[in-house]
Coordinates of N, CA and C in Angstrom, one line a residue:
L1 N 0.8 -1.2 0.0 CA 0.0 0.0 0.0 C 0.9 1.3 0.0
V2 N 1.9 1.3 0.8 CA 2.8 2.4 0.9 C 3.5 2.6 -0.5
I3 N 4.0 1.5 -1.1 CA 4.6 1.6 -2.4 C 3.7 2.2 -3.4
G4 N 2.4 1.7 -3.4 CA 1.4 2.2 -4.3 C 1.1 3.6 -4.2
I5 N 1.0 4.1 -2.9 CA 0.7 5.5 -2.7 C 1.9 6.4 -3.1
A6 N 3.1 5.9 -2.8 CA 4.3 6.6 -3.2 C 4.4 6.8 -4.8
C7 N 4.1 5.7 -5.5 CA 4.1 5.7 -6.9 C 3.1 6.7 -7.5
C8 N 1.9 6.7 -6.9 CA 0.8 7.6 -7.3 C 1.2 9.1 -7.1
L9 N 1.9 9.3 -6.0 CA 2.3 10.7 -5.7 C 3.4 11.1 -6.7
L10 N 4.3 10.2 -7.0 CA 5.4 10.5 -8.0 C 4.8 10.8 -9.3
I11 N 3.8 10.0 -9.7 CA 3.2 10.2 -11.0 C 2.4 11.5 -11.1
F12 N 1.8 11.8 -10.0 CA 1.0 13.1 -9.9 C 2.0 14.3 -10.1
V13 N 3.1 14.2 -9.4 CA 4.1 15.3 -9.4 C 4.6 15.4 -10.9
Y14 N 4.9 14.3 -11.5 CA 5.5 14.3 -12.9 C 4.4 14.9 -13.8
V15 N 3.2 14.4 -13.8 CA 2.2 14.9 -14.7 C 1.9 16.4 -14.5
K16 N 1.8 16.8 -13.2 CA 1.6 18.2 -12.9 C 2.7 19.1 -13.6
D17 N 4.0 18.6 -13.5 CA 5.1 19.4 -14.1 C 4.9 19.4 -15.6
E18 N 4.6 18.3 -16.2 CA 4.4 18.2 -17.6 C 3.3 19.2 -18.1
L19 N 2.2 19.2 -17.4 CA 1.1 20.1 -17.8 C 1.4 21.5 -17.5
S20 N 2.4 21.8 -16.8 CA 2.7 23.2 -16.5 C 3.6 23.9 -17.5
Y21 N 4.1 23.1 -18.4 CA 5.0 23.7 -19.4 C 4.5 24.9 -20.1
D22 N 5.3 26.0 -20.1 CA 5.0 27.2 -20.9 C 3.8 27.9 -20.5
R23 N 3.2 27.5 -19.3 CA 2.0 28.2 -18.9 C 2.3 29.5 -18.2
F24 N 3.5 29.8 -17.9 CA 3.9 31.1 -17.2 C 3.8 32.3 -18.1
H25 N 3.8 32.0 -19.5 CA 3.7 33.2 -20.4 C 2.4 33.9 -20.3
E26 N 2.4 35.2 -20.3 CA 1.2 36.0 -20.2 C 0.2 35.6 -21.2
N27 N 0.6 35.4 -22.5 CA -0.3 35.1 -23.6 C -0.3 33.6 -23.9
A28 N 0.0 32.7 -23.0 CA 0.1 31.3 -23.2 C -1.2 30.7 -23.9
A29 N -2.4 31.2 -23.6 CA -3.6 30.7 -24.1 C -3.8 31.0 -25.6
T30 N -3.1 32.0 -26.1 CA -3.3 32.3 -27.5 C -2.0 32.2 -28.3
M31 N -1.0 31.5 -27.7 CA 0.3 31.4 -28.3 C 0.5 30.0 -29.0
Y32 N 1.0 30.0 -30.2 CA 1.2 28.8 -31.0 C 2.6 28.8 -31.6
R33 N 3.1 27.6 -31.7 CA 4.3 27.3 -32.5 C 3.9 26.7 -33.8
I34 N 4.4 27.1 -34.9 CA 4.1 26.6 -36.2 C 4.9 25.3 -36.5
G35 N 4.2 24.3 -36.9 CA 4.8 23.0 -37.3 C 4.8 22.8 -38.8
L36 N 5.6 21.9 -39.2 CA 5.7 21.6 -40.7 C 5.4 20.1 -40.9
Y37 N 4.5 19.8 -41.8 CA 4.3 18.5 -42.3 C 4.6 18.4 -43.8
G38 N 5.4 17.5 -44.2 CA 5.7 17.4 -45.6 C 6.1 16.0 -46.0
K39 N 6.2 15.8 -47.3 CA 6.7 14.5 -47.9 C 7.8 14.8 -48.9
I40 N 8.9 14.0 -48.7 CA 10.0 14.1 -49.6 C 10.4 12.7 -50.0
A41 N 10.2 12.4 -51.3 CA 10.4 11.1 -51.9 C 9.6 10.0 -51.1
G42 N 8.4 10.3 -50.8 CA 7.5 9.4 -50.1 C 7.7 9.3 -48.6
Q43 N 8.7 10.0 -48.1 CA 9.0 10.0 -46.6 C 8.3 11.1 -45.9
E44 N 7.5 10.8 -44.9 CA 6.8 11.8 -44.2 C 7.7 12.6 -43.2
I45 N 7.5 13.9 -43.1 CA 8.4 14.7 -42.2 C 7.5 15.5 -41.3
Y46 N 7.7 15.4 -40.0 CA 7.0 16.2 -39.0 C 8.1 17.0 -38.3
T47 N 8.1 18.3 -38.2 CA 9.1 19.1 -37.5 C 8.5 20.4 -37.0
T48 N 9.1 20.9 -36.0 CA 8.7 22.2 -35.5 C 9.4 23.4 -36.2
N49 N 10.3 23.0 -37.2 CA 11.0 24.1 -37.9 C 10.1 24.7 -39.0
S50 N 10.5 25.9 -39.4 CA 9.8 26.7 -40.4 C 10.8 27.6 -41.1
C51 N 10.3 28.3 -42.1 CA 11.2 29.2 -42.9 C 11.1 30.6 -42.5
L52 N 12.1 31.4 -43.0 CA 12.2 32.8 -42.7 C 11.0 33.7 -42.9
P53 N 10.4 33.6 -44.2 CA 9.3 34.5 -44.5 C 7.9 34.1 -43.9
L54 N 7.8 33.0 -43.2 CA 6.5 32.5 -42.8 C 5.9 33.4 -41.8
G55 N 6.6 33.8 -40.7 CA 6.0 34.6 -39.6 C 5.5 36.0 -40.1
P56 N 6.4 36.7 -40.8 CA 5.9 38.0 -41.3 C 4.7 37.9 -42.3
T57 N 4.8 36.9 -43.1 CA 3.7 36.7 -44.1 C 2.4 36.4 -43.4
M58 N 2.4 35.5 -42.4 CA 1.2 35.2 -41.6 C 0.7 36.5 -41.0
Q59 N 1.5 37.3 -40.4 CA 1.1 38.5 -39.8 C 0.4 39.5 -40.8
D60 N 1.0 39.5 -42.0 CA 0.5 40.4 -43.0 C -0.8 39.9 -43.7
E61 N -0.9 38.6 -43.8 CA -2.0 38.1 -44.7 C -3.1 37.3 -44.0
I62 N -2.9 36.9 -42.8 CA -3.9 36.1 -42.1 C -4.6 36.9 -41.0
P63 N -5.9 37.2 -41.2 CA -6.6 37.9 -40.1 C -6.5 37.2 -38.8
G64 N -6.4 37.9 -37.7 CA -6.4 37.3 -36.4 C -5.0 37.1 -35.8
I65 N -3.9 37.1 -36.7 CA -2.6 37.0 -36.2 C -2.2 38.3 -35.6
E66 N -1.9 38.4 -34.3 CA -1.6 39.6 -33.6 C -0.1 39.9 -33.6
S67 N 0.7 38.9 -33.4 CA 2.2 39.1 -33.3 C 2.9 37.8 -33.7
M68 N 4.2 38.0 -34.0 CA 5.0 36.8 -34.3 C 6.4 37.1 -33.9
T69 N 7.1 36.0 -33.6 CA 8.5 36.1 -33.3 C 9.2 34.8 -33.7
R70 N 10.5 34.9 -33.9 CA 11.3 33.7 -34.4 C 12.5 33.4 -33.6
L71 N 12.9 32.2 -33.6 CA 14.2 31.7 -33.0 C 15.0 30.9 -34.0
N72 N 16.3 31.2 -34.1 CA 17.1 30.4 -35.0 C 18.3 29.8 -34.1
P73 N 18.2 28.5 -33.8 CA 19.2 27.9 -33.0 C 20.6 28.0 -33.6
F74 N 21.6 28.3 -32.8 CA 23.0 28.5 -33.2 C 23.9 27.5 -32.5
G75 N 24.6 26.7 -33.3 CA 25.6 25.8 -32.6 C 25.0 24.4 -32.3
R76 N 23.7 24.4 -31.9 CA 23.0 23.2 -31.5 C 23.8 22.4 -30.5
S77 N 24.0 21.1 -30.8 CA 24.7 20.2 -29.8 C 26.2 20.4 -29.7
R78 N 26.7 21.2 -30.7 CA 28.2 21.4 -30.7 C 28.6 22.5 -29.7
G79 N 27.7 23.3 -29.4 CA 28.0 24.5 -28.5 C 28.6 25.6 -29.4
V80 N 28.7 26.8 -28.8 CA 29.3 28.0 -29.4 C 30.4 28.5 -28.5
V81 N 31.5 28.9 -29.1 CA 32.6 29.4 -28.3 C 32.3 30.9 -28.0
F82 N 32.5 31.2 -26.7 CA 32.4 32.6 -26.2 C 33.7 33.0 -25.6
K83 N 34.2 34.2 -25.9 CA 35.5 34.7 -25.5 C 35.4 36.1 -24.9
Y84 N 36.0 36.2 -23.7 CA 36.2 37.6 -23.1 C 37.5 37.6 -22.4
E85 N 38.5 38.4 -22.9 CA 39.8 38.4 -22.4 C 40.4 37.0 -22.4
D86 N 40.8 36.5 -21.2 CA 41.4 35.1 -21.1 C 40.4 34.1 -20.8
K87 N 39.1 34.4 -20.8 CA 38.0 33.4 -20.5 C 37.4 32.9 -21.8
I88 N 37.5 31.6 -22.0 CA 37.0 31.0 -23.2 C 36.2 29.7 -22.8
F89 N 35.0 29.7 -23.2 CA 34.1 28.6 -22.9 C 33.2 28.3 -24.1
S90 N 32.7 27.0 -24.1 CA 31.7 26.7 -25.1 C 30.3 26.8 -24.3
E91 N 29.4 27.5 -24.9 CA 28.1 27.7 -24.4 C 27.1 27.0 -25.2
F92 N 26.0 26.5 -24.6 CA 25.0 25.7 -25.3 C 23.6 26.5 -25.1
N93 N 22.7 26.0 -26.0 CA 21.4 26.7 -26.0 C 21.5 28.2 -26.4
I94 N 22.2 28.4 -27.5 CA 22.3 29.7 -28.0 C 21.4 29.9 -29.2
H95 N 20.7 31.0 -29.3 CA 19.7 31.3 -30.3 C 19.9 32.7 -30.8
Y96 N 19.6 32.9 -32.1 CA 19.3 34.2 -32.7 C 17.8 34.4 -32.4
A97 N 17.5 35.6 -32.0 CA 16.1 35.9 -31.7 C 15.6 37.3 -32.2
D98 N 14.4 37.3 -32.6 CA 13.8 38.6 -33.1 C 13.8 39.6 -32.0
S99 N 13.7 40.9 -32.4 CA 13.9 42.0 -31.4 C 12.7 42.0 -30.4
N100 N 11.6 41.4 -30.7 CA 10.4 41.5 -29.8 C 10.4 40.3 -28.9
F101 N 11.4 39.5 -28.8 CA 11.4 38.3 -28.0 C 10.9 38.5 -26.6
F102 N 11.4 39.5 -25.9 CA 11.1 39.7 -24.5 C 9.7 40.4 -24.3
Q103 N 9.1 40.8 -25.4 CA 7.8 41.4 -25.4 C 6.8 40.3 -25.7
F104 N 7.2 39.4 -26.6 CA 6.3 38.2 -27.0 C 6.2 37.2 -25.9
F105 N 7.4 36.8 -25.3 CA 7.4 35.8 -24.2 C 7.5 36.6 -22.9
S106 N 7.3 35.8 -21.8 CA 7.3 36.4 -20.5 C 8.6 36.1 -19.7
F107 N 9.7 35.8 -20.4 CA 10.9 35.6 -19.7 C 11.4 36.9 -19.1
E108 N 12.0 36.8 -17.9 CA 12.3 38.0 -17.1 C 13.7 38.6 -17.6
L109 N 13.7 39.9 -17.9 CA 14.9 40.6 -18.2 C 15.3 41.4 -17.0
L110 N 16.5 41.0 -16.4 CA 16.9 41.6 -15.1 C 17.6 43.0 -15.4
A111 N 18.2 43.2 -16.5 CA 18.9 44.4 -16.8 C 18.8 44.6 -18.3
G112 N 18.6 45.9 -18.7 CA 18.4 46.2 -20.1 C 17.0 46.5 -20.4
D113 N 16.7 47.0 -21.6 CA 15.4 47.4 -22.1 C 14.8 46.3 -23.0
K114 N 13.7 45.6 -22.6 CA 13.2 44.5 -23.3 C 12.7 44.9 -24.8
S115 N 12.4 46.1 -25.0 CA 12.0 46.6 -26.3 C 13.2 46.9 -27.3
T116 N 14.4 47.0 -26.7 CA 15.5 47.4 -27.6 C 16.7 46.5 -27.4
A117 N 16.7 45.6 -26.4 CA 17.9 44.8 -26.1 C 18.4 44.0 -27.3
L118 N 17.4 43.5 -28.1 CA 17.8 42.6 -29.3 C 17.5 43.3 -30.6
K119 N 17.5 44.6 -30.6 CA 17.1 45.4 -31.8 C 18.3 45.6 -32.8
E120 N 19.4 46.0 -32.2 CA 20.5 46.4 -33.1 C 21.4 45.1 -33.4
P121 N 21.9 45.1 -34.6 CA 22.9 44.0 -35.0 C 24.0 43.9 -34.0
N122 N 24.5 42.7 -33.8 CA 25.6 42.4 -32.9 C 25.3 42.8 -31.5
S123 N 24.1 42.5 -31.1 CA 23.7 42.6 -29.7 C 23.5 41.2 -29.1
V124 N 23.7 41.1 -27.8 CA 23.5 39.8 -27.1 C 22.9 40.0 -25.7
V125 N 22.0 39.2 -25.4 CA 21.5 39.1 -24.0 C 22.0 37.8 -23.4
L126 N 22.6 38.0 -22.3 CA 23.2 36.8 -21.5 C 22.3 36.5 -20.4
T127 N 22.2 35.2 -20.0 CA 21.6 34.9 -18.7 C 22.5 35.3 -17.6
E128 N 21.9 35.4 -16.4 CA 22.6 35.9 -15.2 C 23.8 35.0 -15.0
T129 N 23.7 33.7 -15.1 CA 24.8 32.7 -14.9 C 25.9 33.0 -15.8
V130 N 25.6 33.1 -17.1 CA 26.7 33.4 -18.1 C 27.3 34.7 -17.9
A131 N 26.6 35.7 -17.6 CA 27.1 37.1 -17.3 C 28.1 37.0 -16.1
N132 N 27.8 36.3 -15.1 CA 28.6 36.2 -14.0 C 29.9 35.4 -14.3
K133 N 29.8 34.4 -15.2 CA 31.0 33.6 -15.6 C 32.0 34.5 -16.2
Y134 N 31.6 35.4 -17.1 CA 32.6 36.2 -17.9 C 32.9 37.6 -17.2
F135 N 31.9 38.2 -16.6 CA 32.0 39.6 -16.2 C 31.8 39.8 -14.7
N136 N 31.6 38.7 -14.0 CA 31.3 38.9 -12.5 C 30.0 39.8 -12.3
G137 N 29.1 39.7 -13.3 CA 27.8 40.4 -13.2 C 27.8 41.8 -13.8
D138 N 29.0 42.4 -14.0 CA 29.1 43.7 -14.6 C 29.2 43.6 -16.1
A139 N 28.2 43.2 -16.8 CA 28.3 42.9 -18.2 C 27.7 43.9 -19.1
L140 N 26.7 44.7 -18.7 CA 26.1 45.6 -19.7 C 27.1 46.6 -20.3
G141 N 27.0 46.6 -21.7 CA 27.9 47.5 -22.4 C 29.2 46.9 -22.8
K142 N 29.5 45.7 -22.2 CA 30.8 45.1 -22.5 C 30.7 44.3 -23.9
M143 N 31.8 44.1 -24.5 CA 31.9 43.3 -25.8 C 32.4 41.9 -25.5
I144 N 31.8 41.0 -26.2 CA 32.2 39.6 -26.0 C 32.2 39.0 -27.4
V145 N 33.2 38.1 -27.7 CA 33.4 37.5 -29.0 C 32.6 36.2 -29.0
V146 N 31.9 36.0 -30.1 CA 31.0 34.8 -30.2 C 31.2 34.0 -31.5
G147 N 31.4 32.7 -31.4 CA 31.5 31.9 -32.6 C 32.9 31.8 -33.2
N148 N 33.1 30.9 -34.1 CA 34.4 30.7 -34.7 C 34.8 31.8 -35.7
N149 N 33.8 32.7 -36.1 CA 34.2 33.8 -37.0 C 34.6 35.0 -36.2
N150 N 34.7 34.8 -34.9 CA 35.2 35.9 -34.0 C 34.4 37.2 -34.1
R151 N 33.1 37.1 -34.2 CA 32.2 38.3 -34.3 C 32.0 38.8 -32.9
A152 N 32.2 40.1 -32.7 CA 32.0 40.8 -31.4 C 30.6 41.2 -31.2
Y153 N 30.0 41.0 -30.0 CA 28.7 41.4 -29.7 C 28.7 42.3 -28.4
K154 N 27.8 43.2 -28.4 CA 27.7 44.1 -27.3 C 26.6 43.5 -26.3
V155 N 26.9 43.4 -25.1 CA 26.0 42.9 -24.1 C 24.9 44.0 -23.8
T156 N 23.7 43.8 -24.2 CA 22.6 44.8 -24.0 C 21.6 44.3 -23.0
G157 N 21.7 43.2 -22.4 CA 20.7 42.7 -21.5 C 21.2 41.5 -20.7
I158 N 20.6 41.4 -19.5 CA 20.9 40.3 -18.6 C 19.5 39.6 -18.3
A159 N 19.3 38.4 -18.6 CA 18.1 37.7 -18.4 C 18.1 36.7 -17.3
K160 N 17.1 36.5 -16.6 CA 16.9 35.4 -15.6 C 16.9 34.1 -16.4
E161 N 17.4 33.0 -15.8 CA 17.4 31.7 -16.4 C 15.9 31.3 -16.7
A162 N 15.7 30.7 -17.8 CA 14.4 30.2 -18.2 C 13.9 29.2 -17.2
P163 N 12.6 29.2 -16.8 CA 12.1 28.2 -15.9 C 12.3 26.8 -16.4
S164 N 12.4 25.8 -15.5 CA 12.6 24.4 -16.0 C 11.5 23.9 -16.8
N165 N 10.3 24.5 -16.6 CA 9.1 24.0 -17.3 C 8.9 24.9 -18.6
S166 N 9.9 25.3 -19.2 CA 9.9 26.0 -20.5 C 10.5 25.1 -21.5
H167 N 9.9 25.0 -22.7 CA 10.5 24.2 -23.8 C 11.6 25.0 -24.4
I168 N 11.6 26.4 -24.2 CA 12.7 27.2 -24.7 C 13.7 27.4 -23.6
Q169 N 14.9 26.9 -23.8 CA 16.0 27.1 -22.8 C 17.2 27.8 -23.6
F170 N 17.7 28.8 -22.9 CA 18.8 29.6 -23.5 C 19.8 30.1 -22.5
S171 N 21.1 30.1 -23.0 CA 22.2 30.7 -22.2 C 22.5 32.1 -22.7
A172 N 22.2 32.3 -24.0 CA 22.4 33.7 -24.6 C 21.5 33.8 -25.8
L173 N 21.1 35.0 -26.1 CA 20.2 35.3 -27.2 C 21.0 36.4 -28.0
L174 N 21.2 36.1 -29.3 CA 21.8 37.0 -30.2 C 20.8 37.7 -31.1
S175 N 21.0 39.0 -31.4 CA 20.0 39.7 -32.2 C 20.0 39.1 -33.6
F176 N 18.7 38.8 -34.0 CA 18.5 38.1 -35.3 C 18.9 39.1 -36.5
S177 N 18.8 40.4 -36.2 CA 19.2 41.3 -37.3 C 20.6 41.2 -37.7
T178 N 21.5 40.6 -36.9 CA 22.9 40.4 -37.2 C 23.1 39.5 -38.4
I179 N 22.2 38.6 -38.6 CA 22.4 37.6 -39.7 C 21.2 37.6 -40.7
L180 N 20.2 38.5 -40.5 CA 19.0 38.4 -41.2 C 19.2 38.6 -42.7
D181 N 20.1 39.4 -43.1 CA 20.3 39.7 -44.5 C 21.5 38.9 -45.1
D182 N 21.9 37.9 -44.4 CA 23.1 37.1 -44.9 C 22.6 35.7 -45.3
P183 N 22.4 35.4 -46.6 CA 21.9 34.1 -47.0 C 22.8 32.9 -46.6
N184 N 24.1 33.2 -46.3 CA 25.0 32.2 -45.8 C 24.7 31.8 -44.4
E185 N 24.0 32.6 -43.7 CA 23.6 32.3 -42.3 C 22.2 31.8 -42.1
V186 N 21.3 32.4 -42.9 CA 19.9 32.0 -42.8 C 19.3 32.1 -44.2
W187 N 18.7 31.0 -44.7 CA 18.2 31.0 -46.1 C 16.9 31.9 -46.2
P188 N 16.9 32.8 -47.1 CA 15.8 33.8 -47.2 C 14.5 33.2 -47.8
G189 N 14.5 32.1 -48.4 CA 13.3 31.6 -49.2 C 12.4 30.7 -48.3
W190 N 11.4 30.1 -49.0 CA 10.4 29.3 -48.4 C 10.8 27.9 -48.2
T191 N 12.0 27.5 -48.7 CA 12.5 26.1 -48.6 C 13.5 25.9 -47.5
G192 N 13.8 27.0 -46.8 CA 14.8 26.9 -45.7 C 14.2 26.8 -44.4
N193 N 14.1 25.6 -43.9 CA 13.3 25.3 -42.7 C 14.3 25.1 -41.5
S194 N 14.8 26.2 -41.0 CA 15.7 26.1 -39.8 C 15.2 26.9 -38.6
L195 N 14.2 27.6 -38.8 CA 13.7 28.5 -37.7 C 12.6 27.9 -36.9
Q196 N 12.3 28.5 -35.7 CA 11.1 28.2 -35.0 C 10.2 29.4 -35.0
T197 N 9.0 29.4 -35.5 CA 8.1 30.5 -35.6 C 7.0 30.4 -34.6
Y198 N 6.8 31.5 -33.9 CA 5.7 31.5 -32.9 C 4.7 32.7 -33.2
V199 N 3.5 32.5 -33.0 CA 2.5 33.5 -33.3 C 1.5 33.6 -32.1
T200 N 0.9 34.7 -31.9 CA -0.3 34.9 -31.0 C -1.5 35.2 -31.9
I201 N -2.6 34.7 -31.6 CA -3.8 35.0 -32.3 C -4.8 35.7 -31.4
N202 N -5.7 36.5 -32.1 CA -6.8 37.2 -31.4 C -7.6 36.1 -30.7
P203 N -8.0 36.3 -29.4 CA -8.8 35.3 -28.7 C -10.2 35.0 -29.4
N204 N -10.7 36.0 -30.2 CA -11.9 35.8 -30.9 C -11.8 35.1 -32.3
T205 N -10.5 34.8 -32.6 CA -10.3 34.2 -33.9 C -10.3 32.6 -33.8
K206 N -10.9 32.0 -34.7 CA -11.0 30.5 -34.7 C -9.7 29.9 -35.2
L207 N -9.2 29.0 -34.5 CA -7.9 28.4 -34.9 C -8.1 27.6 -36.3
D208 N -9.2 27.0 -36.5 CA -9.5 26.4 -37.8 C -9.3 27.3 -39.0
D209 N -9.8 28.6 -38.8 CA -9.7 29.6 -39.8 C -8.2 29.9 -40.1
V210 N -7.4 30.0 -39.0 CA -6.0 30.3 -39.2 C -5.3 29.2 -40.0
N211 N -5.6 27.9 -39.5 CA -5.0 26.8 -40.2 C -5.4 26.7 -41.7
A212 N -6.6 27.0 -42.0 CA -7.1 26.9 -43.4 C -6.3 27.9 -44.2
K213 N -6.1 29.1 -43.8 CA -5.4 30.1 -44.5 C -3.9 29.8 -44.5
L214 N -3.4 29.2 -43.4 CA -2.0 28.8 -43.4 C -1.6 27.8 -44.4
E215 N -2.5 26.9 -44.7 CA -2.3 25.9 -45.7 C -2.2 26.5 -47.1
D216 N -3.1 27.5 -47.3 CA -3.0 28.3 -48.6 C -1.6 29.0 -48.8

């Protein structure tokens, strides 16, 4: 009986945590990530990736889409080299993010302006842990070198670590405007499916109507 009760409690805690994912966002009830279904040579493909023009086009052409934002993972499982003076580490969970990231999502920005932190090219928002690793917390306005091409980024914000019940985890966010016009970094057409696109819809808009126009 004791073992059975203990198992039930553990299952309850696990299920409660799973169901809490991403619910801390202010607009969680109207927030969606766009998925892709396709067939290539008879093989079915299901992915959360999408292409560069999808988000802006949805916002322009589909009634009820109120806002959109995009993430472009950088480095993936290989990690990304960060350098400041004699401190060199590989960081993981690095993303390029649209300038409205901290307005779209409810992640907490501890320092910096959430409306401008990711606006300018070569800007970076570090988590509190990463900022302390390189700058002992005094990071705003400092320059840090990111990636193998030794591109320098200005630290424009410090963010609190993402909650454990968030499917988006990040150590640093780079301004998407840095690579937006470079086809070597991100493919500009409809066939380049490397991004994650998120939208919010008007609460009075039917999701079926959005899906129907999305297919078109």
